[in-house]
């Protein structure tokens, strides 16, 4: 399928399933090499990362824990301004290598919020994996350790990513036709 329609918007194929598969295997190889002697816990950020995480971690062959967290849609107001709460972290992260698994980093607001909340739990180190990064939109200094694709600042769906809840089940990634 070269184009899909969600509501009234048209999306054109941007990354084929095979290209995604190759990138996922490349990242898995890097993780296998880099983390084999560490006490690792992967924190998969739901919902968008579910397919990426499943494909990535079935190619990760070292001992590890895997847990799933979600950003609440509720926004609390604190001294630092608006923050979203990270829900579902019940694990002890102290002294562990925590690896955040994200589908996409756009402005980086979400990632920044996740990182700040994980750091409060005193991991030994924190690594970040994202399938997609929009470099033109990214506003933070956090180093992203593993990147599948750097993509233009355009809205994409598929392979876990949604538009208004739709499109997550597509095996390719499609970008909005403006
Ligand atoms: P950020 O906080 O601006 O980095 O955006 C992060 C969140 O916005 C992601 O976790 C996605 O849920 C959503 N998002 C950003 N860009 C896209 C996109 O192109 N397609 C689908 N969702 C996106
Ligand atoms: Mg996400």
Coordinates of C-alpha atoms and ligand atoms in Angstrom, one line a residue:
X1 CA 0.0 0.0 0.0
X2 CA 1.5 3.3 -1.1
X3 CA -1.0 5.7 0.4
X4 CA -3.5 5.4 3.2
X5 CA -6.2 7.7 4.3
X6 CA -7.1 8.5 8.0
X7 CA -10.1 10.7 8.5
X8 CA -9.6 13.3 5.6
X9 CA -5.8 13.1 5.6
X10 CA -3.6 11.2 3.1
X11 CA -0.4 9.6 4.1
X12 CA 2.2 8.3 1.7
X13 CA 4.7 5.5 2.3
X14 CA 7.9 6.9 3.8
X15 CA 9.7 3.9 5.3
X16 CA 9.1 0.4 4.0
X17 CA 8.7 -2.5 6.5
X18 CA 12.1 -3.9 5.2
X19 CA 13.9 -0.6 5.9
X20 CA 12.4 -0.5 9.4
X21 CA 13.4 -4.2 10.0
X22 CA 17.0 -3.5 9.0
X23 CA 17.2 -0.4 11.3
X24 CA 15.7 -2.4 14.2
X25 CA 18.3 -5.2 13.7
X26 CA 21.1 -2.7 13.6
X27 CA 20.1 -1.1 16.9
X28 CA 19.6 -4.5 18.5
X29 CA 23.2 -5.5 17.4
X30 CA 24.5 -2.3 19.0
X31 CA 22.6 -3.0 22.2
X32 CA 23.8 -6.6 22.3
X33 CA 27.4 -5.3 22.1
X34 CA 27.2 -2.4 24.4
X35 CA 25.1 -3.7 27.3
X36 CA 26.0 -7.4 27.7
X37 CA 27.8 -7.0 31.0
X38 CA 25.2 -4.6 32.5
X39 CA 22.2 -5.0 34.8
X40 CA 19.7 -3.7 32.3
X41 CA 16.1 -2.7 32.5
X42 CA 14.3 -1.5 29.3
X43 CA 11.5 1.0 29.9
X44 CA 9.2 0.9 26.9
X45 CA 7.2 4.1 26.6
X46 CA 3.6 3.2 25.6
X47 CA 1.6 3.3 23.5
X48 CA 3.6 4.2 20.4
X49 CA 6.6 2.0 21.1
X50 CA 4.9 -1.3 21.3
X51 CA 5.8 -2.7 17.9
X52 CA 9.3 -1.3 17.9
X53 CA 10.0 -2.6 21.3
X54 CA 8.6 -6.1 20.5
X55 CA 10.8 -6.3 17.4
X56 CA 13.9 -4.8 19.0
X57 CA 13.8 -6.8 22.2
X58 CA 13.2 -10.2 20.5
X59 CA 16.6 -9.5 18.9
X60 CA 18.2 -8.6 22.3
X61 CA 19.8 -11.8 23.6
X62 CA 21.3 -10.8 26.9
X63 CA 19.7 -11.1 30.3
X64 CA 17.5 -8.1 31.0
X65 CA 14.2 -6.8 32.5
X66 CA 11.5 -5.2 30.4
X67 CA 8.9 -2.9 31.8
X68 CA 6.2 -0.7 30.3
X69 CA 5.4 2.9 31.3
X70 CA 3.0 5.5 30.1
X71 CA 2.8 9.3 30.3
X72 CA -0.4 10.3 31.9
X73 CA -2.6 12.6 29.9
X74 CA -3.3 14.5 33.1
X75 CA -0.9 17.5 33.4
X76 CA 0.0 18.6 36.8
X77 CA 1.3 22.1 37.5
X78 CA 4.5 22.3 39.6
X79 CA 7.2 24.8 40.3
X80 CA 8.9 23.8 37.1
X81 CA 5.7 24.4 35.1
X82 CA 3.6 21.8 33.3
X83 CA 4.7 18.2 33.8
X84 CA 3.1 15.0 32.8
X85 CA 3.4 12.1 35.2
X86 CA 5.1 8.9 34.3
X87 CA 2.9 6.0 35.4
X88 CA 3.8 2.4 35.9
X89 CA 7.3 2.5 37.2
X90 CA 7.3 0.0 40.0
X91 CA 10.7 -1.3 39.5
X92 CA 13.7 -0.3 41.5
X93 CA 16.0 1.5 39.1
X94 CA 18.8 2.3 41.5
X95 CA 22.2 1.1 40.2
X96 CA 20.7 -0.3 37.0
X97 CA 21.3 0.6 33.4
X98 CA 18.0 2.0 32.4
X99 CA 17.3 2.0 28.6
X100 CA 14.3 4.2 27.5
X101 CA 12.6 2.8 24.4
X102 CA 10.8 5.5 22.4
X103 CA 9.0 5.5 19.1
X104 CA 9.6 9.1 18.2
X105 CA 11.3 12.1 19.6
X106 CA 9.9 15.3 18.2
X107 CA 10.4 18.5 20.4
X108 CA 11.8 16.2 23.1
X109 CA 9.3 17.5 25.7
X110 CA 8.1 14.0 26.5
X111 CA 11.5 12.5 26.6
X112 CA 12.7 15.3 28.9
X113 CA 9.9 14.6 31.3
X114 CA 10.6 10.9 31.3
X115 CA 14.3 11.4 31.9
X116 CA 13.7 13.8 34.8
X117 CA 11.4 11.3 36.5
X118 CA 13.7 8.4 35.9
X119 CA 16.8 10.3 37.3
X120 CA 15.0 10.7 40.6
X121 CA 15.2 6.9 41.0
X122 CA 19.1 7.0 40.8
X123 CA 19.9 4.7 37.9
X124 CA 23.6 3.9 37.4
X125 CA 23.2 5.1 33.9
X126 CA 20.5 6.1 31.4
X127 CA 20.5 5.2 27.7
X128 CA 18.0 6.4 25.2
X129 CA 16.8 4.5 22.1
X130 CA 14.4 6.0 19.6
X131 CA 13.2 4.6 16.3
X132 CA 12.6 8.1 14.9
X133 CA 14.1 11.5 15.6
X134 CA 13.0 14.8 14.1
X135 CA 16.3 16.8 14.5
X136 CA 14.8 20.1 13.3
X137 CA 12.2 19.9 16.0
X138 CA 14.3 18.6 18.9
X139 CA 14.9 21.3 21.5
X140 CA 16.9 19.5 24.3
X141 CA 20.6 18.7 24.9
X142 CA 20.0 15.1 26.0
X143 CA 22.1 12.8 24.0
X144 CA 20.1 10.1 22.2
X145 CA 22.3 7.1 22.1
X146 CA 20.6 4.9 19.5
X147 CA 18.5 6.3 16.6
X148 CA 16.8 4.3 13.9
X149 CA 16.1 7.2 11.5
X150 CA 16.5 11.0 11.5
X151 CA 13.4 12.2 9.6
X152 CA 12.2 15.6 8.4
X153 CA 9.8 17.6 10.5
X154 CA 6.6 16.0 9.1
X155 CA 3.8 14.1 10.8
X156 CA 4.1 10.3 10.4
X157 CA 2.0 7.3 11.3
X158 CA 2.3 3.5 11.3
X159 CA 4.5 0.9 13.0
X160 CA 3.0 1.9 16.4
X161 CA 2.6 5.6 15.7
X162 CA -0.9 7.0 15.4
X163 CA -3.1 9.8 14.1
X164 CA -6.0 10.2 16.4
X165 CA -5.6 6.6 17.5
X166 CA -5.5 5.1 14.0
X167 CA -2.6 3.7 12.0
X168 CA -0.6 2.0 14.7
X169 CA -1.0 -1.4 13.1
X170 CA 0.5 -0.5 9.7
X171 CA 3.7 -2.3 9.1
X172 CA 5.3 0.6 7.2
X173 CA 5.7 4.3 8.3
X174 CA 3.7 6.8 6.3
X175 CA 4.1 10.6 6.2
X176 CA 1.4 13.2 5.8
X177 CA 0.8 14.6 2.4
X178 CA 0.4 18.3 2.9
Ligands
LIG1 P1 7.5 15.4 21.8 O1 7.2 15.5 23.2 O2 7.3 16.7 21.0 O3 9.0 14.9 21.5 O4 6.5 14.5 21.1 C1 6.4 13.2 21.6 C2 5.1 12.6 21.3 O5 4.3 13.2 20.3 C3 5.4 11.2 20.7 O6 5.7 10.3 21.8 C4 4.3 10.9 19.9 O7 3.3 10.4 20.7 C5 3.8 12.3 19.4 N1 4.3 12.6 18.1 C6 5.3 13.4 17.7 N2 5.5 13.5 16.4 C7 4.6 12.5 15.9 C8 4.4 12.1 14.6 O8 5.0 12.5 13.6 N3 3.4 11.1 14.5 C9 2.8 10.6 15.5 N4 3.0 11.0 16.8 C10 3.9 12.0 17.0
LIG2 MG1 5.8 8.1 22.2

